[in-house]
PDB file of C-alpha atoms in Angstrom:
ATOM      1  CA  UNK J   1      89.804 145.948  90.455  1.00 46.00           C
ATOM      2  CA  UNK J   2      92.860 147.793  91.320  1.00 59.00           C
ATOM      3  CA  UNK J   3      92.248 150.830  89.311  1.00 70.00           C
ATOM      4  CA  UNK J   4      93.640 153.982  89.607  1.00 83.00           C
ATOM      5  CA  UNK J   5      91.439 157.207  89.032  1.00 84.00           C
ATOM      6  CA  UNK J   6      93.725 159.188  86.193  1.00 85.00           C
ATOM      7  CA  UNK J   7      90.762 161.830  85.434  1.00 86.00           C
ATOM      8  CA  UNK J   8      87.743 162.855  86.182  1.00 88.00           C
ATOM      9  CA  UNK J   9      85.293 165.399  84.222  1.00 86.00           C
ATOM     10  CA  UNK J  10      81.738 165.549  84.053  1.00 85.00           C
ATOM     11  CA  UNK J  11      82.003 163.610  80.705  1.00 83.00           C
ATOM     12  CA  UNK J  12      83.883 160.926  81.920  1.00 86.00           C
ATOM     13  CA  UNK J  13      86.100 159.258  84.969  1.00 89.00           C
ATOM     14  CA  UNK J  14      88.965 157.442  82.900  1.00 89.00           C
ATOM     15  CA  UNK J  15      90.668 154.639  85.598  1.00 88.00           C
ATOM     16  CA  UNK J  16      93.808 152.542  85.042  1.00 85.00           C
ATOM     17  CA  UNK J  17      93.249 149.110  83.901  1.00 81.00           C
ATOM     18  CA  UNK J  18      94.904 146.192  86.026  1.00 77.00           C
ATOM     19  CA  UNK J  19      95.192 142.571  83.888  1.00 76.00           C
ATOM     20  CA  UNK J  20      97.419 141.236  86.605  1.00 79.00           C
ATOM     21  CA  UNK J  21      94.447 139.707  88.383  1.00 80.00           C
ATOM     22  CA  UNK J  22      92.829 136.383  87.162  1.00 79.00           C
ATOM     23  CA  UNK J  23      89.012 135.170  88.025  1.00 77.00           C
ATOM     24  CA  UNK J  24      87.457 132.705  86.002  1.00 79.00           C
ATOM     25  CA  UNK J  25      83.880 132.981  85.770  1.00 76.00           C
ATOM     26  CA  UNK J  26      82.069 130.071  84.484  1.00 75.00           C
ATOM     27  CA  UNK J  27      80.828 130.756  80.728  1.00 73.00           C
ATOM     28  CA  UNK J  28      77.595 128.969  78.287  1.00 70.00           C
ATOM     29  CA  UNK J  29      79.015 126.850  76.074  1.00 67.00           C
ATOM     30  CA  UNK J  30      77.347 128.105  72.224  1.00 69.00           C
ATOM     31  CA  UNK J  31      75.907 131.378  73.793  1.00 70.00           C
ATOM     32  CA  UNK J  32      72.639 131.933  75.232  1.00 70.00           C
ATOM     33  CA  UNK J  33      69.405 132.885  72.524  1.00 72.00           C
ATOM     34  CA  UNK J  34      68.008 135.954  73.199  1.00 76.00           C
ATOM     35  CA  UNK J  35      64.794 134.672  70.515  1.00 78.00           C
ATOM     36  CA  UNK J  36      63.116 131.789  71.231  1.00 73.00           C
ATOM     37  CA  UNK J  37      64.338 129.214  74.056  1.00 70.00           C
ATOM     38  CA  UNK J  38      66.746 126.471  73.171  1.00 64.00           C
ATOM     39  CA  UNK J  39      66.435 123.399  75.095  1.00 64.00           C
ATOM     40  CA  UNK J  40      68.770 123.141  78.048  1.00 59.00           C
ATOM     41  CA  UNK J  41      72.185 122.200  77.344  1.00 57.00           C
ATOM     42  CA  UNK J  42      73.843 120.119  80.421  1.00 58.00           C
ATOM     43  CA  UNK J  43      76.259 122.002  82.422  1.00 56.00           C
ATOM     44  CA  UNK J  44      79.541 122.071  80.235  1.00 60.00           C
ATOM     45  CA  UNK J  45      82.587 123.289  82.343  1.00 68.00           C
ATOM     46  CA  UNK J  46      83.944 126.445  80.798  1.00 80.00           C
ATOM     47  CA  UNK J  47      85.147 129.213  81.503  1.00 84.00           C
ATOM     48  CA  UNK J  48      86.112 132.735  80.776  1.00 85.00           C
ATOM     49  CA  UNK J  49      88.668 135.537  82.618  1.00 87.00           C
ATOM     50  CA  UNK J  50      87.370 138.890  81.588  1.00 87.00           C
ATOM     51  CA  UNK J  51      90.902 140.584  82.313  1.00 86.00           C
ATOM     52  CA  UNK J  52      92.099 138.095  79.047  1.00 86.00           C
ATOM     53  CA  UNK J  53      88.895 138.284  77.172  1.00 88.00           C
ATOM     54  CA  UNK J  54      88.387 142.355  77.816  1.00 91.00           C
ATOM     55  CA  UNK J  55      92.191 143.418  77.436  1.00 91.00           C
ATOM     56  CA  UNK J  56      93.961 142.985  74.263  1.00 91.00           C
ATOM     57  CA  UNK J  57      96.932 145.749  75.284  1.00 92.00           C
ATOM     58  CA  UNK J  58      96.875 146.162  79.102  1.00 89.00           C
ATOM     59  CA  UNK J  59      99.815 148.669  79.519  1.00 90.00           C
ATOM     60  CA  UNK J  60      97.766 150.696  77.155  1.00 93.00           C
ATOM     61  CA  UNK J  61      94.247 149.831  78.328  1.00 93.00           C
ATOM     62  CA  UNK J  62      92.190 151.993  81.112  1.00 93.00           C
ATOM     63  CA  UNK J  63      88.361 151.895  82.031  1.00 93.00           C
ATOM     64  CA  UNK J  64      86.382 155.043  81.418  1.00 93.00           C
ATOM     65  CA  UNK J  65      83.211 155.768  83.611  1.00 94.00           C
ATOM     66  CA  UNK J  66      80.031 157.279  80.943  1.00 95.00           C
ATOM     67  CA  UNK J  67      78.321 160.565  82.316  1.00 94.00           C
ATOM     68  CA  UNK J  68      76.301 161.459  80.162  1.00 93.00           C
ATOM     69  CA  UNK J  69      73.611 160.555  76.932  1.00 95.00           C
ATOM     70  CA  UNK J  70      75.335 162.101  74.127  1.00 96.00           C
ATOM     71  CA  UNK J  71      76.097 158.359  72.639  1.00 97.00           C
ATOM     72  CA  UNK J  72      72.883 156.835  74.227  1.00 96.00           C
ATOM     73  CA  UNK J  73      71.869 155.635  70.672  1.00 97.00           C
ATOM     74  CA  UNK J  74      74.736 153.782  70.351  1.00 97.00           C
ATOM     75  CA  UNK J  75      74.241 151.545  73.104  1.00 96.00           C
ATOM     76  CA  UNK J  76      76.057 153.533  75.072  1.00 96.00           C
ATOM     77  CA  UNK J  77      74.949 155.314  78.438  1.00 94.00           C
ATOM     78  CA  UNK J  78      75.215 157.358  81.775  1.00 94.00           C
ATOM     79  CA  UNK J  79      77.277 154.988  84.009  1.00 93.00           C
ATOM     80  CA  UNK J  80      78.278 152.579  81.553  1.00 95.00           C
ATOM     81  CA  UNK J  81      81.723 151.245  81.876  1.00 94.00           C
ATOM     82  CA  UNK J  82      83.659 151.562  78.514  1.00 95.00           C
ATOM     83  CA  UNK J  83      87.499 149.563  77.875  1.00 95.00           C
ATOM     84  CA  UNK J  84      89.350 151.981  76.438  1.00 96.00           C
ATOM     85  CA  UNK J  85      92.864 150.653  74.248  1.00 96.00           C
ATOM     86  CA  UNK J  86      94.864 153.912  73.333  1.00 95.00           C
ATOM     87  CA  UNK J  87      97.469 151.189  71.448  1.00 96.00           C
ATOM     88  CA  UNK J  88      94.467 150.990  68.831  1.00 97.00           C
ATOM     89  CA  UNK J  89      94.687 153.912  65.534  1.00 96.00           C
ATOM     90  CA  UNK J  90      92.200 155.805  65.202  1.00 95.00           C
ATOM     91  CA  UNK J  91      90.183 154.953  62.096  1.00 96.00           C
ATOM     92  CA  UNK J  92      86.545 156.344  60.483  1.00 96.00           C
ATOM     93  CA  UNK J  93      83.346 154.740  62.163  1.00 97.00           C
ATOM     94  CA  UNK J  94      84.973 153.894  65.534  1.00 98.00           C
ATOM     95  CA  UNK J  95      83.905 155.503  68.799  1.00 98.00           C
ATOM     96  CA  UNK J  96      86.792 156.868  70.741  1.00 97.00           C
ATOM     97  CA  UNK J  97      87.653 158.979  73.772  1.00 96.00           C
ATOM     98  CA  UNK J  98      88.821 161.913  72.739  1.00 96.00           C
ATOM     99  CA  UNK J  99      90.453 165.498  74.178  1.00 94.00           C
ATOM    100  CA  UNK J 100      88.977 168.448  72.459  1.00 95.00           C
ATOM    101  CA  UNK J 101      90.276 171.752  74.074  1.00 95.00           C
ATOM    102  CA  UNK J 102      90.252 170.899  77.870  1.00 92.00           C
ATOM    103  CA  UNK J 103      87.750 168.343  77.941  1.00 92.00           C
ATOM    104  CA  UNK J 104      87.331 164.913  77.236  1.00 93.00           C
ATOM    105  CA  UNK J 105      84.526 163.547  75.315  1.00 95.00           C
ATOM    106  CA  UNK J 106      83.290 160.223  73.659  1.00 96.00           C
ATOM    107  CA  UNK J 107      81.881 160.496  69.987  1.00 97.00           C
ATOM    108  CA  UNK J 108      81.978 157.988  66.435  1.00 98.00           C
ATOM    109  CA  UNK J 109      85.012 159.536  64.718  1.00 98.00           C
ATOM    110  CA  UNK J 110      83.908 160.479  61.000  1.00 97.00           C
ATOM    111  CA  UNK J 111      87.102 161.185  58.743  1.00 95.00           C
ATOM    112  CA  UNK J 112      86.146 163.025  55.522  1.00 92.00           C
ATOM    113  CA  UNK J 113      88.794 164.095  52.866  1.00 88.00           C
ATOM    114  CA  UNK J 114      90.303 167.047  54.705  1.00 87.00           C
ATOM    115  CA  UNK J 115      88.118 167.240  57.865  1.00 93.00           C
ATOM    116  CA  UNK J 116      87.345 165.151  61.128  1.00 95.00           C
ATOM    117  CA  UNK J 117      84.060 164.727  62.790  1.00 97.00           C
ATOM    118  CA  UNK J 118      83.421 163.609  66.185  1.00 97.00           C
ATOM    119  CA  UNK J 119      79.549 162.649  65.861  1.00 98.00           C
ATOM    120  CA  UNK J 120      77.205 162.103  68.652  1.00 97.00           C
ATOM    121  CA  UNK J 121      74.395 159.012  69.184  1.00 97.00           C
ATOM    122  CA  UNK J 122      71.543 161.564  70.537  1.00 97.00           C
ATOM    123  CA  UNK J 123      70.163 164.152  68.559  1.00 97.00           C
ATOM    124  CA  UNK J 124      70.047 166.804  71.150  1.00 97.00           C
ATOM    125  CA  UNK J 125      73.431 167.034  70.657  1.00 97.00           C
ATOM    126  CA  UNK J 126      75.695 168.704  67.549  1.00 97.00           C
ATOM    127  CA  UNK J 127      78.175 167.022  65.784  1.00 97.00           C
ATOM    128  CA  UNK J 128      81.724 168.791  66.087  1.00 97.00           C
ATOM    129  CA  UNK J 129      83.995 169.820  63.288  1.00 97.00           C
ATOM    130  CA  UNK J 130      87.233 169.960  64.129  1.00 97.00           C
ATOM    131  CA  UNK J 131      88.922 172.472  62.673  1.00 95.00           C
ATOM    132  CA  UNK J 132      92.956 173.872  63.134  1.00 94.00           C
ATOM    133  CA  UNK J 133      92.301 175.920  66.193  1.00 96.00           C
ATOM    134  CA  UNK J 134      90.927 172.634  67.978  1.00 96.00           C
ATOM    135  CA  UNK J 135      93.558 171.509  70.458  1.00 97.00           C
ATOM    136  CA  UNK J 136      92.408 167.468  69.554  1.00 96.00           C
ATOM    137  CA  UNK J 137      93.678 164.424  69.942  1.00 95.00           C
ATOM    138  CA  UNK J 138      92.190 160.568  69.765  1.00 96.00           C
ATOM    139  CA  UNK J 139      93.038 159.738  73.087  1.00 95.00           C
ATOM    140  CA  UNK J 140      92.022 156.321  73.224  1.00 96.00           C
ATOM    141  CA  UNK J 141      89.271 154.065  70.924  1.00 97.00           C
ATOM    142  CA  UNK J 142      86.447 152.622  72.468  1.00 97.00           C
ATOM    143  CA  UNK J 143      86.586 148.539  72.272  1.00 97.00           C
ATOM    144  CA  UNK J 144      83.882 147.030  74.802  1.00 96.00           C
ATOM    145  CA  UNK J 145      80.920 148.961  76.698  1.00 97.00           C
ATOM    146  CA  UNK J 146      79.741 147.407  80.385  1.00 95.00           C
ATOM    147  CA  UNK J 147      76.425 147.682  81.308  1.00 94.00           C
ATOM    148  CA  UNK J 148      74.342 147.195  84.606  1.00 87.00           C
ATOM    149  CA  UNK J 149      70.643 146.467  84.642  1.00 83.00           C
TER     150      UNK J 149
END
């Protein structure tokens, strides 16, 4: 990955995304069942190139590093790797990156009639209102989390 490091807070280390690379991986054919065992399939010849599969816009894509558990219950964690698409509108429900006065944060965006919510996934945390005074923006939405085990 050829990324470059554009931020860093102790919320989150956004990188530059780079789709110019190619690396096919090989990919199950009909996905893999996390119930009960399916019988083995024979070895079918696919496969995938996460740079295509991961980035839909990638002049407007970057990775963002998680630090942090204020989203934990939404799957999403302290040194997770999220894909970030700023080309993507903001909408109500989504989970975005976003810049609240000085400091970057992830939350689920809730959009009532005449206010905005950024709502956490962990209830030791407090939603936030945002209110005129806020200097806010959506930088980016949220569209794939990376996990290591």
């Amino acid at each position: 990955m050829s990324s470059l490091k554009v931020h860093s807070s102790k919320i989150l280390d956004i990188y530059s995304a780079s789709s110019e690379t190619e690396l096919l991986l090989p990919i199950v054919p009909g996905g893999i069942s996390a119930g009960f065992p399916s019988p083995a399939l024979d070895f079918v010849d696919l496969s995938i190139d996460l740079n295509k599969h991961l980035i839909k816009h990638p002049a407007a894509t970057f990775y963002g590093l998680v630090k942090g558990s204020s989203m934990q219950d939404a799957g999403i964690g302290n040194g997770d790797l999220l894909v970030i698409d700023k080309s993507i509108e903001p909408a109500d429900g989504k989970v975005a990156v976003c810049y609240i006065d000085g400091e970057f944060t992830i939350k689920r965006i809730k959009i009532e009639e005449n206010t905005c919510w950024l709502l956490p996934a962990n209830e030791d945390y407090n939603p936030i209102k945002i209110t005129p005074e806020n200097d806010f923006l959506v930088w980016g939405i949220v569209t794939h989390v990376i996990k290591s085990f």
